[in-house]
Amino acid sequence: MVAPSISTIALPRILRIGGGASRQLPELLATLGLSRPFLVSDAFLEQSGMLEPILSGLAAAGIAARVFTGTVPDPTSASIDAGLEALRGGEHDCVVGFGGGSPLDSAKAIAMLAVHGGGMADYKVPHVQDAPGLPIIAIPTTAGTGSEATRVCVITDSETDEKMLCGGLAYLPVAALVDHELTHEKPWRLTADTGIDSLTHAIEAYVSRRANPFSDGFALSSMRLIAPNLRRVCAEPTDAVAREAMMLGALQGGIAFSNSSVALVHGMSRPIGAHFHVPHGLSNAMLLPTVTAWSAPAAVHRYADCARAMGIAAEGEGDQSAVARLVAELEALNRDLKVPGPADYGISAQRWRDLVPVMCEQAISSGSPANNPRVPDAGELAGLYDRVFAA
Ligand SMILES: [Fe+2]
């Protein structure tokens, strides 16, 4: 039993950060004593040509990689099984994930199952999978999930449509190549959604009941990087300085929540994504202002710190005023980044209402709402889903 005042921190062994870092994959593999990578990516990255430099770099170093590009957005247990079968068609000593959150989470799940077997439904929370699978190397192509530095992955159960949170050290990459140049072509909507996801990680890690001084430092630094640069990368996609700041902010947000936790926004967001196929960052954005306003009374000082880190409240300003600015800023950010409400997204009010009980059940069973500074009971949770639909 770990004493409550002791924080257990886990990080990738190697992080290489900077423009061009992804080109160092062959050298990184050599450093780690690995030579038979299984590469997990997606069809879009393959067709867009982004995967090619990675493969030609490996080929030039005499490393024969096999590639699986059958990952899907919001990866499902069926897509993971397909990836696992592909991996078993060769002899591999590691899994390289190249892409956004979906390919990275797929790489994590495949690497774990390659050693431990079974299906992902056997590994959802509260199960903790610390015993290692194959080593994972992560190369993110979005500034978003921070998955390159986290010990979690989210896989949708193909049978039940539940977005399963799976956690443990088996999912923590041994190394990550964090190359902002891979994000420069990212489309506007993806830039906005993944950026809000990163901001949500940082805020939730900081206000979480599991926050600690280590995670706090990364969470605040992440907010300082993301807040002034999110609108900027949307307005100026080729702004390399802003892209680099967003990539570092996303990484730091990932480190923060992996060593603290996410909370109510993510807990409520996963069921929306699973049932209505709303992209993860977008469903977070739909929830963030309402959930922040509801949660803030339980941790006014912590939310006020978030406002200060984001540069929207002065250092000497009172906490209540700073929190009001935070909620207003999150609403303004959604307007500026054209985040639709659930109805505008095309979700029917009736179907939403019908699914609220299931969404509440799935949100609570993920464990994330229990980390929130204000913990909702089932009735309050349903009320929040209603409020978000009406907002
Ligand atoms: Fe997230």
Short mmCIF file of C-alpha atoms and ligand atoms in Angstrom, two decimals:
data_model
loop_
_atom_site.label_atom_id
_atom_site.label_comp_id
_atom_site.label_asym_id
_atom_site.label_seq_id
_atom_site.Cartn_x
_atom_site.Cartn_y
_atom_site.Cartn_z
CA MET A 1 0.00 0.00 0.00
CA VAL A 2 1.50 3.33 -1.06
CA ALA A 3 1.10 6.18 1.44
CA PRO A 4 -1.22 8.90 0.09
CA SER A 5 1.54 11.52 0.21
CA ILE A 6 3.80 9.49 -2.05
CA SER A 7 3.40 10.05 -5.79
CA THR A 8 4.44 7.35 -8.20
CA ILE A 9 5.81 8.97 -11.34
CA ALA A 10 6.38 7.05 -14.58
CA LEU A 11 7.81 8.47 -17.78
CA PRO A 12 9.20 7.18 -21.07
CA ARG A 13 12.90 6.35 -20.74
CA ILE A 14 13.82 8.54 -23.71
CA LEU A 15 12.07 11.62 -25.12
CA ARG A 16 13.64 13.21 -28.18
CA ILE A 17 11.93 16.54 -28.77
CA GLY A 18 12.34 18.92 -31.69
CA GLY A 19 11.95 19.47 -35.42
CA GLY A 20 13.21 16.42 -37.31
CA ALA A 21 13.27 14.12 -34.25
CA SER A 22 11.22 11.49 -36.06
CA ARG A 23 14.08 10.94 -38.50
CA GLN A 24 16.14 9.53 -35.61
CA LEU A 25 14.07 6.35 -35.32
CA PRO A 26 16.82 3.99 -36.61
CA GLU A 27 19.35 5.44 -34.19
CA LEU A 28 16.83 5.28 -31.33
CA LEU A 29 16.10 1.61 -32.02
CA ALA A 30 19.84 0.88 -31.97
CA THR A 31 20.18 2.69 -28.63
CA LEU A 32 17.41 0.53 -27.21
CA GLY A 33 18.86 -2.69 -28.65
CA LEU A 34 15.79 -3.22 -30.81
CA SER A 35 15.89 -4.26 -34.47
CA ARG A 36 12.61 -5.84 -35.61
CA PRO A 37 9.90 -3.16 -35.37
CA PHE A 38 6.22 -3.64 -36.15
CA LEU A 39 4.92 -0.28 -37.31
CA VAL A 40 1.33 0.70 -36.50
CA SER A 41 -0.18 3.64 -38.40
CA ASP A 42 -3.25 4.42 -40.47
CA ALA A 43 -4.29 4.53 -44.11
CA PHE A 44 -4.45 8.34 -44.23
CA LEU A 45 -0.84 8.75 -43.09
CA GLU A 46 0.27 6.11 -45.57
CA GLN A 47 -1.61 7.71 -48.49
CA SER A 48 -0.52 11.23 -47.59
CA GLY A 49 3.13 10.17 -47.84
CA MET A 50 3.93 10.98 -44.20
CA LEU A 51 4.86 7.40 -43.40
CA GLU A 52 7.30 7.09 -46.27
CA PRO A 53 10.28 8.97 -44.71
CA ILE A 54 10.01 6.76 -41.62
CA LEU A 55 10.07 3.58 -43.73
CA SER A 56 12.85 4.76 -46.02
CA GLY A 57 14.91 5.80 -42.98
CA LEU A 58 14.54 2.31 -41.53
CA ALA A 59 15.33 0.67 -44.88
CA ALA A 60 18.47 2.81 -45.26
CA ALA A 61 19.61 1.58 -41.84
CA GLY A 62 19.02 -2.02 -42.91
CA ILE A 63 16.00 -2.45 -40.65
CA ALA A 64 13.14 -4.42 -42.18
CA ALA A 65 9.89 -3.15 -40.66
CA ARG A 66 6.47 -4.64 -41.24
CA VAL A 67 3.61 -2.17 -41.33
CA PHE A 68 -0.04 -2.32 -40.24
CA THR A 69 -2.16 0.60 -41.42
CA GLY A 70 -5.55 -0.90 -40.53
CA THR A 71 -6.08 1.18 -37.40
CA VAL A 72 -9.35 3.10 -37.26
CA PRO A 73 -10.39 6.35 -35.55
CA ASP A 74 -11.50 5.47 -32.02
CA PRO A 75 -9.84 2.06 -32.30
CA THR A 76 -12.05 -0.94 -31.64
CA SER A 77 -11.24 -4.28 -30.08
CA ALA A 78 -11.82 -5.83 -33.54
CA SER A 79 -9.26 -3.48 -35.16
CA ILE A 80 -6.77 -4.36 -32.40
CA ASP A 81 -7.32 -8.08 -33.02
CA ALA A 82 -6.59 -7.50 -36.72
CA GLY A 83 -3.37 -5.67 -35.84
CA LEU A 84 -2.35 -8.43 -33.47
CA GLU A 85 -2.85 -11.04 -36.16
CA ALA A 86 -0.68 -8.98 -38.52
CA LEU A 87 2.04 -8.70 -35.87
CA ARG A 88 1.99 -12.46 -35.37
CA GLY A 89 2.71 -12.90 -39.09
CA GLY A 90 6.30 -11.84 -38.41
CA GLU A 91 9.03 -11.86 -35.76
CA HIS A 92 9.05 -8.55 -33.88
CA ASP A 93 10.81 -7.21 -30.82
CA CYS A 94 8.95 -3.88 -30.52
CA VAL A 95 5.95 -1.88 -31.76
CA VAL A 96 6.30 1.62 -33.22
CA GLY A 97 3.15 3.75 -33.19
CA PHE A 98 3.09 6.52 -35.80
CA GLY A 99 0.10 8.86 -35.89
CA GLY A 100 -2.49 10.57 -33.75
CA GLY A 101 -4.10 9.15 -30.64
CA SER A 102 -5.80 6.28 -32.48
CA PRO A 103 -2.67 4.70 -34.02
CA LEU A 104 -0.70 5.31 -30.81
CA ASP A 105 -3.35 3.71 -28.61
CA SER A 106 -3.64 0.85 -31.11
CA ALA A 107 0.13 0.32 -30.96
CA LYS A 108 -0.05 0.18 -27.17
CA ALA A 109 -2.88 -2.34 -27.12
CA ILE A 110 -1.25 -4.56 -29.78
CA ALA A 111 2.11 -4.48 -27.96
CA MET A 112 0.48 -5.53 -24.70
CA LEU A 113 -1.71 -8.29 -26.16
CA ALA A 114 1.27 -9.66 -28.14
CA VAL A 115 2.75 -10.80 -24.84
CA HIS A 116 -0.27 -11.30 -22.57
CA GLY A 117 -2.99 -12.54 -24.95
CA GLY A 118 -6.76 -12.32 -24.60
CA GLY A 119 -8.90 -9.39 -25.73
CA MET A 120 -8.90 -5.75 -24.64
CA ALA A 121 -12.16 -6.17 -22.69
CA ASP A 122 -10.15 -8.33 -20.26
CA TYR A 123 -7.93 -5.35 -19.47
CA LYS A 124 -10.29 -2.40 -18.90
CA VAL A 125 -10.25 -0.49 -15.62
CA PRO A 126 -10.20 -1.31 -12.75
CA HIS A 127 -7.65 -3.83 -14.08
CA VAL A 128 -4.12 -2.39 -14.03
CA GLN A 129 -1.68 -3.90 -16.52
CA ASP A 130 1.80 -3.16 -15.24
CA ALA A 131 3.61 -6.28 -16.47
CA PRO A 132 5.22 -5.20 -19.74
CA GLY A 133 4.24 -6.17 -23.25
CA LEU A 134 6.54 -5.54 -26.21
CA PRO A 135 8.46 -2.23 -25.95
CA ILE A 136 6.53 0.66 -27.51
CA ILE A 137 8.05 3.61 -29.37
CA ALA A 138 5.63 6.47 -30.05
CA ILE A 139 5.87 9.06 -32.81
CA PRO A 140 2.89 11.46 -32.50
CA THR A 141 1.67 13.33 -35.56
CA THR A 142 -0.90 15.48 -33.75
CA ALA A 143 -0.37 17.85 -30.83
CA GLY A 144 -3.17 16.32 -28.85
CA THR A 145 -3.52 13.15 -26.85
CA GLY A 146 -0.08 13.16 -25.27
CA SER A 147 -0.40 9.39 -25.66
CA GLU A 148 3.34 9.25 -26.35
CA ALA A 149 3.97 9.84 -22.65
CA THR A 150 0.99 8.18 -20.95
CA ARG A 151 0.29 4.82 -19.37
CA VAL A 152 -3.26 4.65 -20.68
CA CYS A 153 -5.03 3.77 -23.89
CA VAL A 154 -8.70 3.91 -24.87
CA ILE A 155 -10.17 1.11 -26.97
CA THR A 156 -13.85 0.76 -27.94
CA ASP A 157 -15.42 -2.62 -27.26
CA SER A 158 -16.77 -3.79 -30.64
CA GLU A 159 -19.51 -5.77 -28.90
CA THR A 160 -20.91 -3.08 -26.59
CA ASP A 161 -19.67 0.24 -28.06
CA GLU A 162 -18.13 1.07 -24.68
CA LYS A 163 -14.99 3.20 -24.83
CA MET A 164 -12.81 1.24 -22.45
CA LEU A 165 -10.10 2.98 -20.47
CA CYS A 166 -7.13 0.66 -20.05
CA GLY A 167 -4.21 1.62 -17.86
CA GLY A 168 -0.88 0.41 -16.51
CA LEU A 169 2.84 0.60 -17.19
CA ALA A 170 2.50 -1.86 -20.10
CA TYR A 171 1.07 1.04 -22.14
CA LEU A 172 3.82 3.55 -21.34
CA PRO A 173 6.12 3.96 -24.36
CA VAL A 174 9.76 3.23 -23.65
CA ALA A 175 10.63 6.14 -25.93
CA ALA A 176 8.96 8.88 -27.96
CA LEU A 177 10.10 11.03 -30.85
CA VAL A 178 8.23 14.32 -30.55
CA ASP A 179 8.62 16.11 -33.88
CA HIS A 180 6.46 19.19 -34.38
CA GLU A 181 7.25 19.21 -38.11
CA LEU A 182 4.85 16.26 -38.46
CA THR A 183 1.96 18.50 -37.37
CA HIS A 184 2.39 21.36 -39.83
CA GLU A 185 -0.05 19.93 -42.41
CA LYS A 186 -2.71 19.05 -39.85
CA PRO A 187 -6.20 20.16 -40.99
CA TRP A 188 -7.92 23.03 -39.18
CA ARG A 189 -10.62 20.99 -37.41
CA LEU A 190 -8.10 18.40 -36.20
CA THR A 191 -5.78 21.17 -35.01
CA ALA A 192 -8.59 22.73 -32.98
CA ASP A 193 -9.96 19.48 -31.53
CA THR A 194 -6.63 17.99 -30.56
CA GLY A 195 -5.51 21.31 -29.08
CA ILE A 196 -8.59 21.50 -26.84
CA ASP A 197 -7.99 17.90 -25.81
CA SER A 198 -4.47 18.87 -24.67
CA LEU A 199 -5.79 21.87 -22.77
CA THR A 200 -8.37 19.62 -21.09
CA HIS A 201 -5.63 17.19 -20.04
CA ALA A 202 -3.68 19.99 -18.40
CA ILE A 203 -6.67 21.50 -16.58
CA GLU A 204 -8.01 18.14 -15.41
CA ALA A 205 -4.57 16.94 -14.26
CA TYR A 206 -4.22 20.12 -12.21
CA VAL A 207 -7.64 20.07 -10.54
CA SER A 208 -7.70 16.26 -10.08
CA ARG A 209 -7.83 14.80 -6.59
CA ARG A 210 -4.74 12.85 -7.65
CA ALA A 211 -2.71 15.95 -8.55
CA ASN A 212 0.76 16.15 -7.02
CA PRO A 213 3.64 18.64 -7.16
CA PHE A 214 5.27 16.81 -10.08
CA SER A 215 2.15 16.69 -12.24
CA ASP A 216 1.28 20.28 -11.25
CA GLY A 217 4.48 21.61 -12.81
CA PHE A 218 3.81 19.93 -16.14
CA ALA A 219 0.11 20.86 -16.10
CA LEU A 220 0.79 24.56 -15.53
CA SER A 221 3.57 24.62 -18.11
CA SER A 222 1.27 22.89 -20.59
CA MET A 223 -1.45 25.53 -20.05
CA ARG A 224 1.11 28.34 -20.48
CA LEU A 225 2.12 26.87 -23.84
CA ILE A 226 -1.32 25.97 -25.17
CA ALA A 227 -3.43 28.98 -24.14
CA PRO A 228 -1.64 31.62 -26.26
CA ASN A 229 -0.95 29.29 -29.19
CA LEU A 230 -4.16 27.36 -29.83
CA ARG A 231 -5.98 30.09 -31.73
CA ARG A 232 -2.67 31.02 -33.36
CA VAL A 233 -2.09 27.57 -34.94
CA CYS A 234 -5.67 27.54 -36.16
CA ALA A 235 -5.28 30.97 -37.78
CA GLU A 236 -1.73 30.37 -39.05
CA PRO A 237 -1.22 26.66 -39.68
CA THR A 238 2.33 27.18 -40.92
CA ASP A 239 3.47 29.10 -37.83
CA ALA A 240 6.31 26.78 -36.81
CA VAL A 241 6.89 28.51 -33.46
CA ALA A 242 3.24 28.07 -32.45
CA ARG A 243 3.17 24.47 -33.75
CA GLU A 244 6.28 23.67 -31.70
CA ALA A 245 4.71 25.20 -28.58
CA MET A 246 1.51 23.19 -29.09
CA MET A 247 3.49 19.96 -29.54
CA LEU A 248 5.43 20.57 -26.33
CA GLY A 249 2.25 21.60 -24.51
CA ALA A 250 0.49 18.42 -25.62
CA LEU A 251 3.42 16.29 -24.44
CA GLN A 252 3.49 18.06 -21.08
CA GLY A 253 -0.28 17.70 -20.72
CA GLY A 254 0.12 13.98 -21.35
CA ILE A 255 2.88 13.69 -18.75
CA ALA A 256 0.72 15.65 -16.29
CA PHE A 257 -2.43 13.57 -16.54
CA SER A 258 -0.60 10.24 -16.78
CA ASN A 259 0.97 11.04 -13.41
CA SER A 260 -2.20 12.58 -11.93
CA SER A 261 -5.40 11.71 -13.80
CA VAL A 262 -8.08 13.09 -16.03
CA ALA A 263 -11.42 13.78 -14.38
CA LEU A 264 -15.08 14.46 -15.06
CA VAL A 265 -14.77 15.95 -18.57
CA HIS A 266 -13.00 12.86 -19.88
CA GLY A 267 -15.29 10.57 -17.91
CA MET A 268 -18.36 12.11 -19.58
CA SER A 269 -16.66 12.52 -22.96
CA ARG A 270 -15.80 8.88 -23.69
CA PRO A 271 -19.46 7.71 -23.80
CA ILE A 272 -20.38 10.63 -26.10
CA GLY A 273 -17.58 9.58 -28.43
CA ALA A 274 -18.57 5.93 -28.30
CA HIS A 275 -22.32 6.35 -28.89
CA PHE A 276 -22.39 9.36 -31.22
CA HIS A 277 -18.96 9.07 -32.88
CA VAL A 278 -17.94 12.57 -31.89
CA PRO A 279 -14.13 13.01 -32.16
CA HIS A 280 -12.52 12.90 -28.72
CA GLY A 281 -11.27 16.48 -28.54
CA LEU A 282 -14.59 17.80 -29.81
CA SER A 283 -16.66 15.97 -27.19
CA ASN A 284 -14.27 17.26 -24.52
CA ALA A 285 -14.78 20.78 -25.85
CA MET A 286 -18.58 20.41 -25.74
CA LEU A 287 -18.30 19.56 -22.03
CA LEU A 288 -15.41 21.70 -20.80
CA PRO A 289 -17.12 25.04 -20.01
CA THR A 290 -20.20 23.48 -18.34
CA VAL A 291 -18.22 20.93 -16.32
CA THR A 292 -15.67 23.57 -15.29
CA ALA A 293 -18.41 25.93 -14.07
CA TRP A 294 -20.07 23.09 -12.12
CA SER A 295 -16.83 21.77 -10.60
CA ALA A 296 -15.09 25.04 -9.75
CA PRO A 297 -16.81 25.74 -6.39
CA ALA A 298 -15.06 22.65 -4.98
CA ALA A 299 -11.58 23.85 -5.97
CA VAL A 300 -11.75 27.57 -6.58
CA HIS A 301 -8.08 28.21 -5.94
CA ARG A 302 -6.93 25.43 -8.30
CA TYR A 303 -9.17 26.62 -11.15
CA ALA A 304 -8.01 30.20 -10.51
CA ASP A 305 -4.42 28.98 -10.93
CA CYS A 306 -5.44 27.58 -14.32
CA ALA A 307 -6.76 31.00 -15.36
CA ARG A 308 -3.51 32.63 -14.26
CA ALA A 309 -1.37 30.05 -16.09
CA MET A 310 -3.45 30.63 -19.22
CA GLY A 311 -2.74 34.35 -18.95
CA ILE A 312 -6.39 35.38 -18.66
CA ALA A 313 -6.32 36.51 -15.01
CA ALA A 314 -3.81 38.78 -13.32
CA GLU A 315 -1.52 37.36 -10.62
CA GLY A 316 -3.09 39.46 -7.88
CA GLU A 317 -6.67 38.93 -8.98
CA GLY A 318 -9.10 37.21 -6.60
CA ASP A 319 -9.90 33.55 -7.14
CA GLN A 320 -13.63 33.98 -7.84
CA SER A 321 -12.97 36.58 -10.49
CA ALA A 322 -10.22 34.44 -12.06
CA VAL A 323 -12.56 31.43 -12.22
CA ALA A 324 -15.26 33.52 -13.89
CA ARG A 325 -12.67 34.55 -16.49
CA LEU A 326 -11.70 30.90 -17.00
CA VAL A 327 -15.28 29.80 -17.73
CA ALA A 328 -15.79 32.79 -20.04
CA GLU A 329 -12.56 32.02 -21.87
CA LEU A 330 -13.49 28.36 -22.38
CA GLU A 331 -16.84 29.47 -23.84
CA ALA A 332 -15.09 32.01 -26.08
CA LEU A 333 -12.59 29.39 -27.21
CA ASN A 334 -15.43 27.10 -28.27
CA ARG A 335 -17.02 29.94 -30.23
CA ASP A 336 -13.75 30.88 -31.92
CA LEU A 337 -12.92 27.27 -32.72
CA LYS A 338 -16.45 26.63 -34.01
CA VAL A 339 -17.23 23.85 -31.56
CA PRO A 340 -20.84 22.77 -32.14
CA GLY A 341 -23.17 21.73 -29.35
CA PRO A 342 -24.47 18.15 -29.49
CA ALA A 343 -27.67 19.23 -31.34
CA ASP A 344 -25.73 21.25 -33.94
CA TYR A 345 -23.49 18.23 -34.40
CA GLY A 346 -26.60 16.34 -35.53
CA ILE A 347 -27.39 14.35 -32.41
CA SER A 348 -31.12 13.91 -31.81
CA ALA A 349 -32.43 15.08 -28.44
CA GLN A 350 -34.43 11.89 -28.04
CA ARG A 351 -31.48 9.58 -28.65
CA TRP A 352 -29.33 11.65 -26.29
CA ARG A 353 -32.00 11.43 -23.57
CA ASP A 354 -32.39 7.69 -24.13
CA LEU A 355 -28.67 7.12 -23.75
CA VAL A 356 -28.06 9.36 -20.72
CA PRO A 357 -28.52 6.48 -18.21
CA VAL A 358 -26.03 4.28 -20.10
CA MET A 359 -23.60 7.18 -20.53
CA CYS A 360 -23.79 7.90 -16.79
CA GLU A 361 -23.10 4.27 -15.97
CA GLN A 362 -20.13 4.09 -18.36
CA ALA A 363 -18.74 7.43 -17.17
CA ILE A 364 -18.82 6.32 -13.53
CA SER A 365 -17.36 2.88 -14.23
CA SER A 366 -14.35 4.49 -15.97
CA GLY A 367 -13.34 5.89 -12.58
CA SER A 368 -12.54 9.35 -14.00
CA PRO A 369 -15.46 11.27 -12.37
CA ALA A 370 -14.25 10.11 -8.94
CA ASN A 371 -11.03 12.09 -9.51
CA ASN A 372 -12.93 15.32 -10.06
CA PRO A 373 -12.77 17.96 -7.30
CA ARG A 374 -16.58 17.83 -7.17
CA VAL A 375 -17.84 14.28 -7.57
CA PRO A 376 -21.33 13.98 -9.07
CA ASP A 377 -23.85 11.38 -8.01
CA ALA A 378 -25.85 9.64 -10.76
CA GLY A 379 -28.60 12.30 -10.71
CA GLU A 380 -26.13 15.18 -10.95
CA LEU A 381 -24.29 13.45 -13.77
CA ALA A 382 -27.53 13.04 -15.75
CA GLY A 383 -28.28 16.71 -15.05
CA LEU A 384 -24.88 17.68 -16.48
CA TYR A 385 -25.53 15.67 -19.65
CA ASP A 386 -28.90 17.48 -19.97
CA ARG A 387 -27.25 20.86 -19.42
CA VAL A 388 -24.56 20.20 -22.02
CA PHE A 389 -27.20 19.27 -24.60
CA ALA A 390 -29.15 22.40 -23.85
CA ALA A 391 -26.11 24.74 -23.78
FE FE B 1 -8.03 13.31 -23.93
#
